[in-house]
PDB file of C-alpha atoms in Angstrom:
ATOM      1  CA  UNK A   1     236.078 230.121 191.394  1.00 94.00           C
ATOM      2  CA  UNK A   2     234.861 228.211 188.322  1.00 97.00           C
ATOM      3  CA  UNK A   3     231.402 228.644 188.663  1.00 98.00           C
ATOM      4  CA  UNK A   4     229.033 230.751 190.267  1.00 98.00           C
ATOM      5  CA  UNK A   5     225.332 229.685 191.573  1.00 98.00           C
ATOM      6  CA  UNK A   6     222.906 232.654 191.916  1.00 98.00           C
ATOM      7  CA  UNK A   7     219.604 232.726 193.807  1.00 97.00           C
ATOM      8  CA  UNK A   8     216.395 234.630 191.562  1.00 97.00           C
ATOM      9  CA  UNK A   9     213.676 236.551 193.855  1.00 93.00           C
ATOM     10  CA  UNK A  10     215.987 239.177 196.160  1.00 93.00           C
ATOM     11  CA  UNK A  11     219.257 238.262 194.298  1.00 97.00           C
ATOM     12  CA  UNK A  12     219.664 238.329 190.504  1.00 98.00           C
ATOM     13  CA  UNK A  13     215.580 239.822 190.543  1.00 95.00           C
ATOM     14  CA  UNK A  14     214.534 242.901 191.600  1.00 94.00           C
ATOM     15  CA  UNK A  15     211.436 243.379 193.439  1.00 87.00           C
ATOM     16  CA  UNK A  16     208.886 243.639 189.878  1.00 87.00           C
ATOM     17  CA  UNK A  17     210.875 240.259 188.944  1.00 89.00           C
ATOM     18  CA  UNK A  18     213.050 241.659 186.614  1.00 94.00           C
ATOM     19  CA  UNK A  19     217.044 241.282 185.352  1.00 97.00           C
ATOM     20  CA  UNK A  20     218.595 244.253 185.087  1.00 97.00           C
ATOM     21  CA  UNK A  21     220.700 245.083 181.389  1.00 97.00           C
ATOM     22  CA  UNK A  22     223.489 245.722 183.351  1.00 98.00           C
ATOM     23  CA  UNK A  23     223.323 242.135 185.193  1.00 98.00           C
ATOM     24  CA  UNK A  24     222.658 240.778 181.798  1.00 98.00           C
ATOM     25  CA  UNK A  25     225.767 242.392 180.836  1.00 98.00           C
ATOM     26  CA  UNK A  26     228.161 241.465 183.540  1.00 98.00           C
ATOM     27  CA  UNK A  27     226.965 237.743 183.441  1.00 98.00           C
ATOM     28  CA  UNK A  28     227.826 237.851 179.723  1.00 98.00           C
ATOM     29  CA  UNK A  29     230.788 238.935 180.061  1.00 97.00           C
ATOM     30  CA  UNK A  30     231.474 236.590 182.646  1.00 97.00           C
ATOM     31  CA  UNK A  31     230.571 233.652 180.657  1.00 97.00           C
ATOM     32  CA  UNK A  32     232.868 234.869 177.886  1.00 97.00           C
ATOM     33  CA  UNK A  33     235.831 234.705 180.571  1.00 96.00           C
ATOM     34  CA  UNK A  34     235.226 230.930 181.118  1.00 96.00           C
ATOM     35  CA  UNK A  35     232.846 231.610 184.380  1.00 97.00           C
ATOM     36  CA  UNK A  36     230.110 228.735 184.877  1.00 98.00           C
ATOM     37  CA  UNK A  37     226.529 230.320 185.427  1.00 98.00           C
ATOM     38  CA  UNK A  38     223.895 228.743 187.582  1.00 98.00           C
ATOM     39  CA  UNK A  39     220.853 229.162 188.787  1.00 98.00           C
ATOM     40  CA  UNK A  40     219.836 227.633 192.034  1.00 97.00           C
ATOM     41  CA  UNK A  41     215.844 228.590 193.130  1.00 95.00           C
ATOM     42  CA  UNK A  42     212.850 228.196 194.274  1.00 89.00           C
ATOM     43  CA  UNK A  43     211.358 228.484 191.048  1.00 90.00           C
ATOM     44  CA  UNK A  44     210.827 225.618 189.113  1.00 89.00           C
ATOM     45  CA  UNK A  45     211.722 225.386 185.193  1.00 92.00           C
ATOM     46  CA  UNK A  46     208.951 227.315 183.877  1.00 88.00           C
ATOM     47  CA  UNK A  47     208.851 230.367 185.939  1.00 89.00           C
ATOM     48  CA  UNK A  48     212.939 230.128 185.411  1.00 94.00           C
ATOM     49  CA  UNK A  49     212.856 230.394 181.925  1.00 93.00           C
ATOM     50  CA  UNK A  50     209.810 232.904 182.238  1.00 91.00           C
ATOM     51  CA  UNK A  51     211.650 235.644 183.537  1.00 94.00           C
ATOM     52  CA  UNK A  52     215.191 234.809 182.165  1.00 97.00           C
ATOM     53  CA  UNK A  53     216.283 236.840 178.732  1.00 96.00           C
ATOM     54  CA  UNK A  54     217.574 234.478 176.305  1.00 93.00           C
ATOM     55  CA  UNK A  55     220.440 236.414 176.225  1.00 95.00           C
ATOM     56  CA  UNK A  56     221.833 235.353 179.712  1.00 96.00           C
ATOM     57  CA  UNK A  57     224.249 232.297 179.456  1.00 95.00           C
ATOM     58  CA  UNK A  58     223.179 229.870 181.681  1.00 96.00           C
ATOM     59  CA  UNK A  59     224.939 226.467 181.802  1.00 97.00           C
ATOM     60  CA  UNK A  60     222.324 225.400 183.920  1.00 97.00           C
ATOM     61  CA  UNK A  61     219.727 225.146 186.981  1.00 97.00           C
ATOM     62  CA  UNK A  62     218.768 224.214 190.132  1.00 97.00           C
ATOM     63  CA  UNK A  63     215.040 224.054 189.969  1.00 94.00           C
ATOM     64  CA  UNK A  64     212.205 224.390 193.027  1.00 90.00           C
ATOM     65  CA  UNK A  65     215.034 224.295 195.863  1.00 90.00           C
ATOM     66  CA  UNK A  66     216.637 221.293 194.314  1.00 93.00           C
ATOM     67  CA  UNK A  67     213.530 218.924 192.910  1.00 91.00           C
ATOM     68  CA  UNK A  68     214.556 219.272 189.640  1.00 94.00           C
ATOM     69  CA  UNK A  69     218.076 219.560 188.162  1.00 97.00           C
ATOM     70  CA  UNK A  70     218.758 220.768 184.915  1.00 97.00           C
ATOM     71  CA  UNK A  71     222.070 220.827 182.445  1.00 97.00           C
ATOM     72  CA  UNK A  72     222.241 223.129 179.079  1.00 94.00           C
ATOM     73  CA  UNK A  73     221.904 221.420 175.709  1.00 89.00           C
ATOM     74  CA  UNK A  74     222.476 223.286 172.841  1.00 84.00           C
ATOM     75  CA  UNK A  75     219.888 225.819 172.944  1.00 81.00           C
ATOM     76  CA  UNK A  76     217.303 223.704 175.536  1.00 89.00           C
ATOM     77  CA  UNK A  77     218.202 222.231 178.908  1.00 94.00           C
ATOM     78  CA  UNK A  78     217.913 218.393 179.659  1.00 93.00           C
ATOM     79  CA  UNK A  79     216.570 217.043 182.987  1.00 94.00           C
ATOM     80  CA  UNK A  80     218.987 215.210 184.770  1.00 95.00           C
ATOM     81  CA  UNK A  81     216.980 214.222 187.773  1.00 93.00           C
ATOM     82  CA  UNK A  82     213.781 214.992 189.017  1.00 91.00           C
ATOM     83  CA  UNK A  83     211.804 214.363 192.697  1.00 93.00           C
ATOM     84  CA  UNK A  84     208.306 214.594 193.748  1.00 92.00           C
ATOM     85  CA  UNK A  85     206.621 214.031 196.992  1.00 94.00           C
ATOM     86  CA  UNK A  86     204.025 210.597 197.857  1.00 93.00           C
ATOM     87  CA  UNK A  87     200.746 211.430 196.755  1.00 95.00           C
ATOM     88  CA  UNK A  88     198.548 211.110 200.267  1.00 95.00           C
ATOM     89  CA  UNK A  89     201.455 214.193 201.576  1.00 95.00           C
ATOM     90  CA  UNK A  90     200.241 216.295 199.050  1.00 95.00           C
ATOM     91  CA  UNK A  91     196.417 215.441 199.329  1.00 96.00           C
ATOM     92  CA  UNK A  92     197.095 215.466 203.078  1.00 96.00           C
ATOM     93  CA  UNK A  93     198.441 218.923 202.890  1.00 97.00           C
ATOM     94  CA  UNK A  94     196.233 220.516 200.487  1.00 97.00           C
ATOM     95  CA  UNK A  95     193.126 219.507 202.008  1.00 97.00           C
ATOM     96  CA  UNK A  96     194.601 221.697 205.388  1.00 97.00           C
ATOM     97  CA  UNK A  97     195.202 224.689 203.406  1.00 97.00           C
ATOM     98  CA  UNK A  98     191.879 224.386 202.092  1.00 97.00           C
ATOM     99  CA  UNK A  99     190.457 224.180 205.642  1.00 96.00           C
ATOM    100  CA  UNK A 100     192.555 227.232 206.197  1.00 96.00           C
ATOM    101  CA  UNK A 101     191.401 229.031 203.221  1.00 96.00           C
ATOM    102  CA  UNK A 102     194.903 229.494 202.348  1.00 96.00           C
ATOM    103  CA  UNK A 103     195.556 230.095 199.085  1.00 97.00           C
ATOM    104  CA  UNK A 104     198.670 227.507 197.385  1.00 97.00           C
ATOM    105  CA  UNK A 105     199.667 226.531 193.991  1.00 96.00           C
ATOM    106  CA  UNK A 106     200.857 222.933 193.329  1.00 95.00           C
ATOM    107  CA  UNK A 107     204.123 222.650 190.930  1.00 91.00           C
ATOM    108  CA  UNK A 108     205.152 220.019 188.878  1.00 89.00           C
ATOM    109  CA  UNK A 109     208.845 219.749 187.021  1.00 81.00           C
ATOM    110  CA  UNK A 110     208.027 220.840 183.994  1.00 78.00           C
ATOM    111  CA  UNK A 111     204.590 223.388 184.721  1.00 78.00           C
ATOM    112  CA  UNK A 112     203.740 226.469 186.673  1.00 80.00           C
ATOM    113  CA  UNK A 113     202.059 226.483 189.754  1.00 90.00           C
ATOM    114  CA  UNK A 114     198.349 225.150 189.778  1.00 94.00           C
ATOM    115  CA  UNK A 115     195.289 225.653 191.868  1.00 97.00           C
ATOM    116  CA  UNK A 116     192.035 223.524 191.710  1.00 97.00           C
ATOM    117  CA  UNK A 117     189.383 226.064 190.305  1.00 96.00           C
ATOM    118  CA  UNK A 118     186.678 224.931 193.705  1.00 96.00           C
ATOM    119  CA  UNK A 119     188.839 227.213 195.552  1.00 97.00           C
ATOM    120  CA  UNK A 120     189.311 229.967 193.487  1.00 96.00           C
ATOM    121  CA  UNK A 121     186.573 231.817 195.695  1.00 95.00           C
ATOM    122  CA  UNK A 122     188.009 231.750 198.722  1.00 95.00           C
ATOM    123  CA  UNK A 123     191.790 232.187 197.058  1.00 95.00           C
ATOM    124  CA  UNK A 124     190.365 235.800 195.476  1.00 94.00           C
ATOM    125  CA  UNK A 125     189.555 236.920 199.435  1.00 92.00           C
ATOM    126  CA  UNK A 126     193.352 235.870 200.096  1.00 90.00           C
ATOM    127  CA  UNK A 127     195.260 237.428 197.417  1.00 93.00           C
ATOM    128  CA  UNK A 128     193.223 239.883 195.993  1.00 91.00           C
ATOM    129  CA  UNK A 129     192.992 243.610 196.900  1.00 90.00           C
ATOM    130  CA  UNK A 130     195.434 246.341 197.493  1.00 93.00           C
ATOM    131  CA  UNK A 131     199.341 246.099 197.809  1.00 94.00           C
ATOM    132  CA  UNK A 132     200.289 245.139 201.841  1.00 95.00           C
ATOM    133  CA  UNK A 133     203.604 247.619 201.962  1.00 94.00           C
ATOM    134  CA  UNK A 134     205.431 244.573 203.344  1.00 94.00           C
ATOM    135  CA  UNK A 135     204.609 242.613 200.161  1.00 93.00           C
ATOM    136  CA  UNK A 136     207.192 242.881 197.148  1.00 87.00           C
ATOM    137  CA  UNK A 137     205.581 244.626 193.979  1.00 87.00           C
ATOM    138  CA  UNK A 138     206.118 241.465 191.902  1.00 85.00           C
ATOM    139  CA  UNK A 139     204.488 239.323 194.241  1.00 90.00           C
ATOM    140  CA  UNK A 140     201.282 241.804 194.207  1.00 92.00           C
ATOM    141  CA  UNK A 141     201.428 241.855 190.334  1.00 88.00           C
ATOM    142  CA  UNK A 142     201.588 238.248 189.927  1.00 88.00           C
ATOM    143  CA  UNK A 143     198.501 237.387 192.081  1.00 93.00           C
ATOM    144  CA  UNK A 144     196.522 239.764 190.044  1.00 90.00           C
ATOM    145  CA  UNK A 145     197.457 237.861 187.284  1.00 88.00           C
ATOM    146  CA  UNK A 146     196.766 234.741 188.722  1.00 91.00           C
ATOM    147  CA  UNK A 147     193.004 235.635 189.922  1.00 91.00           C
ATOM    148  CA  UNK A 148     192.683 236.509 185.936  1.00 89.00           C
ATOM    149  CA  UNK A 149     194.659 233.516 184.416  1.00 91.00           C
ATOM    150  CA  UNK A 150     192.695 231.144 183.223  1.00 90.00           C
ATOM    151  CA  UNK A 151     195.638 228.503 182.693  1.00 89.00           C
ATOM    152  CA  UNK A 152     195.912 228.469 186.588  1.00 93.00           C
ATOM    153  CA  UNK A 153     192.940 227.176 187.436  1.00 96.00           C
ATOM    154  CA  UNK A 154     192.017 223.159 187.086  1.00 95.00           C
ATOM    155  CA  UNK A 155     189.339 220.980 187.550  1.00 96.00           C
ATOM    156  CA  UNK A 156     191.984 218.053 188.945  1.00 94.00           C
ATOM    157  CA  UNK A 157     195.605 218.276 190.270  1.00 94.00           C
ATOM    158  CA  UNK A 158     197.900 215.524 188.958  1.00 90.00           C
ATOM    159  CA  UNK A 159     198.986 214.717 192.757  1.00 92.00           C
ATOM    160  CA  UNK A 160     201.455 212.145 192.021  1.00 91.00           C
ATOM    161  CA  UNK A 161     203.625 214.356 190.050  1.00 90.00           C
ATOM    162  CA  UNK A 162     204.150 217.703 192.286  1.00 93.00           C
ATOM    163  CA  UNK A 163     207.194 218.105 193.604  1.00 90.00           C
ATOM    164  CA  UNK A 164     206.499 221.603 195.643  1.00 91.00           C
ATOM    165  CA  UNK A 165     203.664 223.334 197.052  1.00 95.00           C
ATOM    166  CA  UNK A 166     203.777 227.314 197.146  1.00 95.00           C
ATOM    167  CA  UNK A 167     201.626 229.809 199.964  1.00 97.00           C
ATOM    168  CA  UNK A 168     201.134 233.116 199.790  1.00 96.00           C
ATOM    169  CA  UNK A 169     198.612 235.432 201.924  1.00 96.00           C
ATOM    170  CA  UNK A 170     198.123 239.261 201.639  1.00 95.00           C
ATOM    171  CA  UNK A 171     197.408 238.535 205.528  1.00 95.00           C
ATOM    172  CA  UNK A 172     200.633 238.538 207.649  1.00 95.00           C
ATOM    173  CA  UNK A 173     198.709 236.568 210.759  1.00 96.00           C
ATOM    174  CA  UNK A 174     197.304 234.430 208.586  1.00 96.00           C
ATOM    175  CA  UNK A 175     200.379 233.081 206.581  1.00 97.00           C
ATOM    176  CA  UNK A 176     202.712 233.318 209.721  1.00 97.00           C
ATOM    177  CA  UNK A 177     200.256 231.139 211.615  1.00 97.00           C
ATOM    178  CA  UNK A 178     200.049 228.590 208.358  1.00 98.00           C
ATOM    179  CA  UNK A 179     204.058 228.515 208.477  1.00 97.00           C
ATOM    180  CA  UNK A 180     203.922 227.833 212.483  1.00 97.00           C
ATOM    181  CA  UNK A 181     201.254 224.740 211.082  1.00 97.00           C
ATOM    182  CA  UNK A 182     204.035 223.530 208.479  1.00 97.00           C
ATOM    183  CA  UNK A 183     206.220 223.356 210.676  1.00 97.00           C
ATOM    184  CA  UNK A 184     204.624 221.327 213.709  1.00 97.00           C
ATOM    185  CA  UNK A 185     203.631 218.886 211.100  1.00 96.00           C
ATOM    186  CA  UNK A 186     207.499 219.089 209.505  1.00 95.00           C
ATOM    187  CA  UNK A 187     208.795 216.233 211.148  1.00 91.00           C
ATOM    188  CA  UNK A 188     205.860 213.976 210.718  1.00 94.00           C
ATOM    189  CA  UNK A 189     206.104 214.545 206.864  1.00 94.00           C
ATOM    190  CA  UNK A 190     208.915 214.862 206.064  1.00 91.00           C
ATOM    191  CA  UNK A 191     209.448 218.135 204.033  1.00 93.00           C
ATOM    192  CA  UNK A 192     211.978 220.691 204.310  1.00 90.00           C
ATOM    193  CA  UNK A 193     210.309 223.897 204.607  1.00 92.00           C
ATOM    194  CA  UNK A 194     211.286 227.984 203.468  1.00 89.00           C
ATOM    195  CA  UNK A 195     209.180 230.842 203.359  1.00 90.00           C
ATOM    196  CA  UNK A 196     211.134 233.446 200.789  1.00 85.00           C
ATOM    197  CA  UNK A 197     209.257 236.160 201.773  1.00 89.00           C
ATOM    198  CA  UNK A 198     207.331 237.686 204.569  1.00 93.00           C
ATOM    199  CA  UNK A 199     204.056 236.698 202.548  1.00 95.00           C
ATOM    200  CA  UNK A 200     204.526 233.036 201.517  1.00 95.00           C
ATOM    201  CA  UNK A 201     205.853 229.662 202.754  1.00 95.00           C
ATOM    202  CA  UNK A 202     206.608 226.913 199.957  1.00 94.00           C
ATOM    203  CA  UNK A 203     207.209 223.212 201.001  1.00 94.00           C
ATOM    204  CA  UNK A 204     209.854 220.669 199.359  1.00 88.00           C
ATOM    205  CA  UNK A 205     210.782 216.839 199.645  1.00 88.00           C
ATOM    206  CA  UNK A 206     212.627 215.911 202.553  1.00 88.00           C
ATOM    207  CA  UNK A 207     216.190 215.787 202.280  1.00 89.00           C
ATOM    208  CA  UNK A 208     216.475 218.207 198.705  1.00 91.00           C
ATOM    209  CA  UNK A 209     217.702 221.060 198.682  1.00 94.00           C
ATOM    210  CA  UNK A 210     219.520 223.767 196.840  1.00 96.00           C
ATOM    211  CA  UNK A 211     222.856 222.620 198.322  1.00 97.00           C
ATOM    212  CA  UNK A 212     222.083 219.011 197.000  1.00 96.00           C
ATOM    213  CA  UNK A 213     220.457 219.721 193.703  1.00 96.00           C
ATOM    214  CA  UNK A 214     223.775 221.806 192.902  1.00 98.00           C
ATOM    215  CA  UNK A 215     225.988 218.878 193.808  1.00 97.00           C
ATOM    216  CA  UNK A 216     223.915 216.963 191.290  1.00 97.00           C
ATOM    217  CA  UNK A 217     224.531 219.500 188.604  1.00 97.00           C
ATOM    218  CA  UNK A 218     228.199 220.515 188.929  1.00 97.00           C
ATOM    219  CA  UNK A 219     229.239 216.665 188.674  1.00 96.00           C
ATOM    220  CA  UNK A 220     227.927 216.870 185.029  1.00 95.00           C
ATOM    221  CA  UNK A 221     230.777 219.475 184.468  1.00 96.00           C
ATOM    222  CA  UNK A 222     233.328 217.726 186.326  1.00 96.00           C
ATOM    223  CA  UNK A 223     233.860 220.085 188.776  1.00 96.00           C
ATOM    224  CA  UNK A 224     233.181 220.230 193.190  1.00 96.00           C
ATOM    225  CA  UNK A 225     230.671 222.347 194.614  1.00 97.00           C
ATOM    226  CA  UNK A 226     233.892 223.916 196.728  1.00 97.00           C
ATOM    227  CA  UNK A 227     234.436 225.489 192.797  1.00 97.00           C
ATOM    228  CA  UNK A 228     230.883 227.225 193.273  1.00 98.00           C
ATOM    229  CA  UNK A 229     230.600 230.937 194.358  1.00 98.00           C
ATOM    230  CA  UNK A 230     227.175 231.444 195.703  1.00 98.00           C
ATOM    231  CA  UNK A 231     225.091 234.254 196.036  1.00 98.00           C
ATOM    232  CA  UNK A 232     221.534 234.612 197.809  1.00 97.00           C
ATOM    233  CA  UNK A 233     219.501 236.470 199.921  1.00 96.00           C
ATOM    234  CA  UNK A 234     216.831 233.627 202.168  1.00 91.00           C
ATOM    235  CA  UNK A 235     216.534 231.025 204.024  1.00 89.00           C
ATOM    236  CA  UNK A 236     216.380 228.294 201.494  1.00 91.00           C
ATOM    237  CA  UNK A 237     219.975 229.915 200.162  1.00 96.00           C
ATOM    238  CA  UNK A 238     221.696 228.613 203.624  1.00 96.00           C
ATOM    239  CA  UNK A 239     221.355 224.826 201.919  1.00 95.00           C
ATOM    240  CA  UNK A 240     223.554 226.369 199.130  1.00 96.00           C
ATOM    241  CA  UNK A 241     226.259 227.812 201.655  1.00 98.00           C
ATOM    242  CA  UNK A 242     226.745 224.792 203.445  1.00 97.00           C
ATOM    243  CA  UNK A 243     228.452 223.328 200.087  1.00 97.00           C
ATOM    244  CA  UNK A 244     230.025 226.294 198.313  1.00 98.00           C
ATOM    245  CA  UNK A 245     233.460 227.211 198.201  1.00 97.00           C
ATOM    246  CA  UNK A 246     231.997 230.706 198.527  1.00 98.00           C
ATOM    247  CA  UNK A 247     229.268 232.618 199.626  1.00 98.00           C
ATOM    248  CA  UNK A 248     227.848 235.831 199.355  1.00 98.00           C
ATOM    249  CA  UNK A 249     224.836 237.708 200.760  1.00 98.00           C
ATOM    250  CA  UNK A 250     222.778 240.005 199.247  1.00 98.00           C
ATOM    251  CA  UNK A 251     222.869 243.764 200.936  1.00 98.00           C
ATOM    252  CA  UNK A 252     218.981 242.809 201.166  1.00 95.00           C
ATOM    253  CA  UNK A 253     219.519 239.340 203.092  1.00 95.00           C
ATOM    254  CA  UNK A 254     217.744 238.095 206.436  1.00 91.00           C
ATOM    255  CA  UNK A 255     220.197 238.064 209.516  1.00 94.00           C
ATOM    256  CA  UNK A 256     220.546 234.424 209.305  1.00 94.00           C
ATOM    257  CA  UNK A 257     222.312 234.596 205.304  1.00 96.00           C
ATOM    258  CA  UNK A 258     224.498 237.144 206.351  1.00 97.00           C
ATOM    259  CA  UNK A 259     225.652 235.621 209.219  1.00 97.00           C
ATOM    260  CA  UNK A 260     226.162 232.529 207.087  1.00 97.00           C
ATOM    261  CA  UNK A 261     228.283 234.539 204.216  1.00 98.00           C
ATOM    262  CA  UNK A 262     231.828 235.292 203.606  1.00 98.00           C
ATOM    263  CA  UNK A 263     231.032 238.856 202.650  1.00 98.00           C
ATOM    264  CA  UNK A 264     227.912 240.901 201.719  1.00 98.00           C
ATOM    265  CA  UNK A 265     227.265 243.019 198.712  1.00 98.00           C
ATOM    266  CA  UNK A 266     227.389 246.752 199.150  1.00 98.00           C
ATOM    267  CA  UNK A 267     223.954 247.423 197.368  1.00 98.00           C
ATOM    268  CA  UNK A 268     220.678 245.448 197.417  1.00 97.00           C
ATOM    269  CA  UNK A 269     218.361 243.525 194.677  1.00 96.00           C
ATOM    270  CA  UNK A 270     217.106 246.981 194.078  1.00 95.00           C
ATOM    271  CA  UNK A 271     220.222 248.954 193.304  1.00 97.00           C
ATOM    272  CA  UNK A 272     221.441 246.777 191.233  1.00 97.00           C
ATOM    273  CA  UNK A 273     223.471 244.697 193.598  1.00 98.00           C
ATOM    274  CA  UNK A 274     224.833 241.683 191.871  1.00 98.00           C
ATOM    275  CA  UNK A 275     225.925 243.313 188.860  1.00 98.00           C
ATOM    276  CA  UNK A 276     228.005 245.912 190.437  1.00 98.00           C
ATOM    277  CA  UNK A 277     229.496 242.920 192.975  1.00 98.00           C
ATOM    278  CA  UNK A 278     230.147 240.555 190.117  1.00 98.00           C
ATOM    279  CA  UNK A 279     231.774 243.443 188.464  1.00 98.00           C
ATOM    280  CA  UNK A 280     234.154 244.429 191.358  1.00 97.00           C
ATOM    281  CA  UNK A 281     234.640 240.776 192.237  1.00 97.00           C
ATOM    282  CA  UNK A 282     235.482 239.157 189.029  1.00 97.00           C
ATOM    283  CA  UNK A 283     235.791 241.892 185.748  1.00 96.00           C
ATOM    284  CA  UNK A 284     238.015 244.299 186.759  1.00 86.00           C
TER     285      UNK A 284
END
């Protein structure tokens, strides 16, 4: 393998969002042995480079399940492409969540997730409160920060330049039932659709997807995504299988990434997983 192409939340993250120093580490030393790094997420640029020490040698990303592709330059990264969904979808599908009293945050390529401040009342009843136990730690950290952030909230939404729209619910009924809505309306809208975590759903453009937005990015190095090595944990990682030359799944994976995987790592997000497979796997 030439390259490999790892997932964020569940794979290279543990669950308070953080990298490990001994990932850091092992993808160093990777990168020093002629290994490719990329990142291929749901995440779009912003909440990439958020969480990601500068440290880590990334030749480049995969942003918001393949909306917006992006190649290292020096010491920034250059856009190569970028998507984003018509307008009256958006408006269309905002306006339901609102109805819903779901809470969402609307993403554009190069900012965090937004959320008109007229629904900020009924979003504080949705995310606020105590921990759910079936809710990561990082997601229950970040809403708090969100109800508090004042950056998050807006008095307009540029609509014609989102290219994904995020859900999350501290109620399990409540979010499953908005996911069952999604995807009735799927088809009609023309979205592909993932939920990452038992506590969100997030919506894309039709037709992009990690496995697309990483054939984008390795033609820029010359190489074939059957060069790739992936690694991931969720549903919108199965995209990525499809056109790697190798795929792994996370210890911490749903049923449906392990059955799609060559092999699976021995320890989860949690214990460190990735590190200790990249270092069996590749720096022995």
């Amino acid at each position: 393998m030439k390259a490999i192409a790892l997932d964020m939340d569940g794979t290279i993250l543990n669950n308070r969002g953080e990298y490990s120093p001994r990932l850091v580490e092992a993808l160093t030393k990777l990168h020093d042995e002629g290994m490719l790094i990329f990142i291929a997420t749901g995440r779009t640029k912003s909440g990439i480079l958020r969480v990601t020490p500068k440290e880590v040698p990334l030749s480049g990303f995969v942003a918001a399940s393949g909306m917006s592709i992006y190649k290292r330059a020096d010491s920034n990264y250059d856009k190569i492409v970028s998507y984003r969904f018509d307008r009256k979808l958006v408006e269309e599908i905002i306006t339901s969540a609102k109805e819903r009293e779901i809470y969402y945050e609307a993403f554009t390529a190069e900012s965090g997730g937004k959320t008109l401040k007229e629904d900020k009342e009924y979003s504080a009843r949705d995310i606020g409160g105590e921990q759910p136990e079936t809710m990561f730690e990082y997601e229950h950290v970040q809403l708090l920060k969100t109800l508090n952030n004042e950056e998050q909230w807006v008095d307009e939404l540029n609509m014609d330049e989102i290219l994904k729209v995020f859900f999350i619910s501290k109620n399990i009924d409540k979010i499953d039932a908005w996911f069952d809505y999604l995807s009735d309306q799927q088809k009609r809208l023309d979205y592909s659709l993932y939920k990452t975590s038992r506590h969100n759903s997030e919506i894309m453009l039709g037709g992009k997807d990690k496995g697309t937005g990483l054939e984008v990015l390795v033609k820029e190095y010359g190489l074939s995504t059957e060069d790739v090595h992936a690694i991931g944990d969720s549903m919108n990682d199965l995209p990525l299988f499809e056109v790697c030359g190798r795929k792994t799944a996370m210890a911490n994976s749903t049923e449906s990434v392990i059955s799609a995987a060559d092999d699976v790592t021995e320890f989860s997000n949690e214990e460190d997983g990735l590190a200790i497979y990249l270092e069996e796997t590749y720096l022995k």
